[in-house]
Amino acid sequence: MLKRCISAEWLKLRHSRIWIILMILPIISVLIGSANFYMNQGVLANEWYSLWSQVGLFYGEFFFPILISISCAYMWRLEHLNKNWNMMMTAPVSVASIFLSKMLVVGIQLIFIQGLFFLLYLLGGKLLGLTSALPSELFEWFTQGLIASLTISALQLFLSMRFRSFAVPIGIGLCFTFLGLGMYVLDLGMFFPYSLLTMGMGVLSQSGFSSQSDYVLFLITNLLYIIVISLLAIHWMRKKDVVA
C-alpha cells in the first residue's frame, strides 16, 4: 500500500510547478550570501567558512524552513479541494501509508533542495576565487540539516493536514522560524524543531556540537519528534475520516 501511495504522490508532482519554487529560493540564498561575502571580504577573511556564514544564514535560517512549509502545504493541497479528502479516506489504503508516503516524497524533495544548495555554494565559492580547502564539516552540515528538515516536515505536514488553507500552515511555519531563532539564542534550541535546523547546519556557529553526547541528543530529539508527530497525525486522520 505504501508503494502505491508513493507512486500516486509522485504522479501529482511530476508536472507541478513546485519544482521551480524549490529551485529559486536556494539560488536566491546563494546569490544574496555571495554578494554580501564579496562586498565584505575585508572582514570575512575565513574563505569557505565565511562564505558559509553568509549563504547558510539566509538559506538555513529563513528560506529553507519556508521551502519545507510550502512543500508540505502543497502535498495536501489537492486533498483539501472539493471532496477529495473523503475520496482519499475511502481508498483501499491505510491512513498510515497516506501520511508516510507524503513524508517520504517530501524527504526526496528535501534531498534535492539540499543537494542543489550545496552545489550552488561550491560553485559560488569557485567563482569568488576561493582557494583554501573546503570545510571538513560540509558533509555533517548536509546530513544534520537534512535530518532536522525531516523533523520540520513532519510538523508542517501535520499542520497542513489540519488546516485546509494553503497559506495558514506556511504562516505558522514562518512564525515558528523566528521562534526557533529565539530558542537558539536562549540556548534552548535542542528542544524545538526549527532550532534543530539552525544547530545542525551550523548556520550561526560553525563550531559544531560541543560533545559527542550533544550530537547523540540531537539525533534522538529529531527521531522522537518525527515519531511522535507522525503518530499524532495518523491518529488524527483515523478519527477525522470524513469532512463536510
Short mmCIF file of C-alpha atoms in Angstrom, two decimals:
data_model
loop_
_atom_site.label_atom_id
_atom_site.label_comp_id
_atom_site.label_asym_id
_atom_site.label_seq_id
_atom_site.Cartn_x
_atom_site.Cartn_y
_atom_site.Cartn_z
CA MET A 1 0.00 0.00 0.00
CA LEU A 2 2.83 2.38 0.83
CA LYS A 3 4.38 1.88 -2.59
CA ARG A 4 1.05 2.66 -4.30
CA CYS A 5 0.67 5.83 -2.25
CA ILE A 6 4.19 6.97 -3.07
CA SER A 7 3.51 6.43 -6.78
CA ALA A 8 0.32 8.47 -6.52
CA GLU A 9 2.10 11.32 -4.73
CA TRP A 10 4.89 11.30 -7.27
CA LEU A 11 2.43 11.47 -10.16
CA LYS A 12 0.92 14.63 -8.65
CA LEU A 13 4.36 16.27 -8.57
CA ARG A 14 5.68 15.25 -11.97
CA HIS A 15 4.18 18.13 -13.91
CA SER A 16 3.90 20.51 -10.97
CA ARG A 17 5.48 23.95 -10.85
CA ILE A 18 6.51 23.37 -7.24
CA TRP A 19 9.94 22.33 -8.53
CA ILE A 20 10.50 25.86 -9.85
CA ILE A 21 9.90 27.31 -6.38
CA LEU A 22 12.16 24.67 -4.82
CA MET A 23 14.99 25.77 -7.12
CA ILE A 24 14.52 29.54 -6.97
CA LEU A 25 14.90 30.08 -3.21
CA PRO A 26 18.26 28.23 -2.86
CA ILE A 27 19.56 30.23 -5.84
CA ILE A 28 18.44 33.49 -4.21
CA SER A 29 20.06 32.43 -0.91
CA VAL A 30 23.44 31.81 -2.54
CA LEU A 31 23.27 34.99 -4.64
CA ILE A 32 22.50 37.21 -1.64
CA GLY A 33 25.03 35.49 0.61
CA SER A 34 27.77 35.52 -2.04
CA ALA A 35 27.18 39.18 -2.80
CA ASN A 36 27.40 40.04 0.90
CA PHE A 37 30.60 38.00 1.20
CA TYR A 38 32.12 39.69 -1.86
CA MET A 39 31.42 43.19 -0.51
CA ASN A 40 32.82 42.40 2.95
CA GLN A 41 35.89 40.29 2.22
CA GLY A 42 37.99 42.58 4.37
CA VAL A 43 36.07 41.40 7.41
CA LEU A 44 35.06 37.94 6.21
CA ALA A 45 38.54 36.55 5.76
CA ASN A 46 37.97 32.87 6.53
CA GLU A 47 37.12 31.99 2.91
CA TRP A 48 34.79 28.95 2.74
CA TYR A 49 33.68 29.25 6.38
CA SER A 50 32.94 32.95 5.94
CA LEU A 51 31.02 32.25 2.75
CA TRP A 52 29.02 29.58 4.58
CA SER A 53 28.19 32.03 7.35
CA GLN A 54 26.60 34.27 4.73
CA VAL A 55 24.79 31.86 2.40
CA GLY A 56 23.88 29.49 5.24
CA LEU A 57 22.30 32.28 7.24
CA PHE A 58 19.83 33.24 4.52
CA TYR A 59 19.18 29.66 3.49
CA GLY A 60 19.12 27.68 6.73
CA GLU A 61 17.51 30.33 8.92
CA PHE A 62 14.86 31.64 6.53
CA PHE A 63 14.48 30.22 3.03
CA PHE A 64 14.84 26.50 3.75
CA PRO A 65 12.18 26.40 6.51
CA ILE A 66 9.85 28.36 4.23
CA LEU A 67 10.51 25.89 1.41
CA ILE A 68 9.66 22.99 3.72
CA SER A 69 6.39 24.69 4.69
CA ILE A 70 5.47 25.32 1.05
CA SER A 71 6.32 21.78 0.02
CA CYS A 72 4.27 20.24 2.85
CA ALA A 73 1.28 22.53 2.21
CA TYR A 74 1.37 21.56 -1.46
CA MET A 75 1.31 17.86 -0.57
CA TRP A 76 -2.15 18.30 1.00
CA ARG A 77 -3.48 20.92 -1.42
CA LEU A 78 -5.32 18.50 -3.71
CA GLU A 79 -6.83 16.56 -0.82
CA HIS A 80 -8.37 19.75 0.61
CA LEU A 81 -10.07 20.71 -2.66
CA ASN A 82 -13.72 19.82 -3.27
CA LYS A 83 -14.47 16.42 -1.66
CA ASN A 84 -11.11 14.85 -2.39
CA TRP A 85 -10.44 14.23 1.31
CA ASN A 86 -13.46 11.92 1.52
CA MET A 87 -12.38 10.11 -1.65
CA MET A 88 -8.89 9.62 -0.21
CA MET A 89 -10.23 8.24 3.06
CA THR A 90 -12.41 5.71 1.24
CA ALA A 91 -9.49 4.43 -0.86
CA PRO A 92 -8.28 0.88 -0.07
CA VAL A 93 -5.11 2.09 1.66
CA SER A 94 -4.28 2.74 5.30
CA VAL A 95 -4.04 6.26 6.68
CA ALA A 96 -0.53 5.42 7.87
CA SER A 97 0.51 4.72 4.28
CA ILE A 98 -1.02 8.02 3.14
CA PHE A 99 0.87 10.11 5.69
CA LEU A 100 4.16 8.20 5.45
CA SER A 101 4.12 8.38 1.65
CA LYS A 102 3.86 12.15 1.87
CA MET A 103 6.74 12.19 4.36
CA LEU A 104 8.90 10.12 2.04
CA VAL A 105 8.12 12.21 -1.04
CA VAL A 106 8.81 15.42 0.88
CA GLY A 107 12.07 13.81 2.01
CA ILE A 108 13.07 13.28 -1.62
CA GLN A 109 12.32 16.93 -2.33
CA LEU A 110 14.45 17.97 0.65
CA ILE A 111 17.39 15.89 -0.60
CA PHE A 112 17.05 17.66 -3.96
CA ILE A 113 16.91 21.10 -2.30
CA GLN A 114 19.88 20.37 -0.05
CA GLY A 115 21.92 18.95 -2.90
CA LEU A 116 21.17 21.94 -5.11
CA PHE A 117 22.08 24.41 -2.38
CA PHE A 118 25.40 22.72 -1.61
CA LEU A 119 26.31 22.60 -5.31
CA LEU A 120 25.49 26.30 -5.62
CA TYR A 121 27.59 27.00 -2.53
CA LEU A 122 30.57 25.23 -4.09
CA LEU A 123 30.02 26.98 -7.43
CA GLY A 124 29.73 30.37 -5.74
CA GLY A 125 32.97 29.81 -3.85
CA LYS A 126 34.83 28.87 -7.01
CA LEU A 127 33.50 31.91 -8.86
CA LEU A 128 34.61 34.11 -5.96
CA GLY A 129 38.11 32.68 -6.27
CA LEU A 130 38.33 30.78 -3.00
CA THR A 131 41.41 28.56 -2.98
CA SER A 132 41.54 27.11 0.54
CA ALA A 133 40.38 23.61 1.43
CA LEU A 134 36.65 23.00 1.76
CA PRO A 135 35.24 22.84 5.31
CA SER A 136 35.66 19.38 6.79
CA GLU A 137 32.19 19.76 8.33
CA LEU A 138 30.46 20.12 4.97
CA PHE A 139 29.04 16.58 4.90
CA GLU A 140 27.92 16.92 8.52
CA TRP A 141 26.07 20.15 7.74
CA PHE A 142 24.34 18.43 4.84
CA THR A 143 23.22 15.32 6.74
CA GLN A 144 22.37 17.08 10.01
CA GLY A 145 20.40 19.72 8.12
CA LEU A 146 18.55 17.00 6.25
CA ILE A 147 17.67 15.17 9.48
CA ALA A 148 16.38 18.35 11.11
CA SER A 149 14.43 19.26 7.97
CA LEU A 150 12.61 15.93 8.16
CA THR A 151 11.54 16.82 11.70
CA ILE A 152 10.18 20.15 10.49
CA SER A 153 8.45 18.46 7.54
CA ALA A 154 6.64 16.07 9.91
CA LEU A 155 5.30 19.04 11.87
CA GLN A 156 4.41 21.02 8.75
CA LEU A 157 2.65 18.04 7.17
CA PHE A 158 0.56 17.70 10.31
CA LEU A 159 -0.31 21.41 10.24
CA SER A 160 -1.08 21.34 6.52
CA MET A 161 -3.32 18.34 7.07
CA ARG A 162 -5.21 20.10 9.87
CA PHE A 163 -5.74 23.42 8.06
CA ARG A 164 -7.48 23.44 4.70
CA SER A 165 -5.97 26.82 3.87
CA PHE A 166 -2.73 26.68 1.87
CA ALA A 167 -1.35 29.86 3.47
CA VAL A 168 -2.13 29.27 7.16
CA PRO A 169 0.40 26.45 7.83
CA ILE A 170 3.04 28.38 5.88
CA GLY A 171 2.37 31.42 8.06
CA ILE A 172 2.60 29.28 11.20
CA GLY A 173 5.87 27.83 9.91
CA LEU A 174 7.24 31.35 9.38
CA CYS A 175 6.34 32.27 12.97
CA PHE A 176 7.99 29.08 14.20
CA THR A 177 11.12 30.02 12.26
CA PHE A 178 11.54 33.24 14.23
CA LEU A 179 10.61 31.44 17.45
CA GLY A 180 13.29 28.88 16.69
CA LEU A 181 15.87 31.64 16.34
CA GLY A 182 14.88 32.96 19.75
CA MET A 183 15.06 29.50 21.30
CA TYR A 184 18.54 29.05 19.85
CA VAL A 185 19.72 32.37 21.28
CA LEU A 186 18.38 31.31 24.70
CA ASP A 187 20.33 28.00 24.47
CA LEU A 188 17.07 26.05 24.26
CA GLY A 189 17.49 25.09 20.62
CA MET A 190 17.78 21.37 21.33
CA PHE A 191 14.09 21.28 22.27
CA PHE A 192 12.49 22.99 19.25
CA PRO A 193 12.40 21.60 15.68
CA TYR A 194 13.25 24.85 13.90
CA SER A 195 16.18 25.48 16.23
CA LEU A 196 17.48 21.99 15.47
CA LEU A 197 17.88 23.03 11.83
CA THR A 198 19.93 26.06 12.87
CA MET A 199 22.17 23.88 15.02
CA GLY A 200 22.52 21.03 12.55
CA MET A 201 23.54 23.18 9.60
CA GLY A 202 25.94 25.36 11.57
CA VAL A 203 24.06 28.43 10.39
CA LEU A 204 25.03 30.76 13.23
CA SER A 205 28.01 28.84 14.56
CA GLN A 206 30.26 26.56 12.53
CA SER A 207 31.96 25.09 15.61
CA GLY A 208 29.59 22.13 15.70
CA PHE A 209 28.38 20.27 18.77
CA SER A 210 30.45 20.73 21.92
CA SER A 211 30.48 17.00 22.71
CA GLN A 212 29.51 13.62 21.34
CA SER A 213 26.65 13.44 23.83
CA ASP A 214 25.17 16.66 22.38
CA TYR A 215 25.29 15.13 18.91
CA VAL A 216 23.56 11.96 20.15
CA LEU A 217 20.93 14.12 21.86
CA PHE A 218 20.42 15.98 18.58
CA LEU A 219 19.76 12.72 16.74
CA ILE A 220 17.47 11.31 19.46
CA THR A 221 15.47 14.54 19.71
CA ASN A 222 14.87 14.61 15.96
CA LEU A 223 13.88 10.95 15.91
CA LEU A 224 11.44 11.40 18.80
CA TYR A 225 9.86 14.44 17.18
CA ILE A 226 9.40 12.58 13.87
CA ILE A 227 7.88 9.50 15.54
CA VAL A 228 5.58 11.38 17.94
CA ILE A 229 4.29 13.88 15.34
CA SER A 230 3.74 11.12 12.76
CA LEU A 231 1.78 9.02 15.28
CA LEU A 232 -0.34 12.03 16.26
CA ALA A 233 -1.06 12.81 12.61
CA ILE A 234 -2.04 9.23 11.81
CA HIS A 235 -4.24 9.08 14.92
CA TRP A 236 -6.00 12.31 13.92
CA MET A 237 -6.58 11.00 10.39
CA ARG A 238 -8.24 7.88 11.77
CA LYS A 239 -10.62 9.97 13.87
CA LYS A 240 -11.28 12.63 11.23
CA ASP A 241 -12.16 10.21 8.46
CA VAL A 242 -14.61 12.44 6.56
CA VAL A 243 -15.21 16.19 6.27
CA ALA A 244 -18.34 18.07 5.36
#
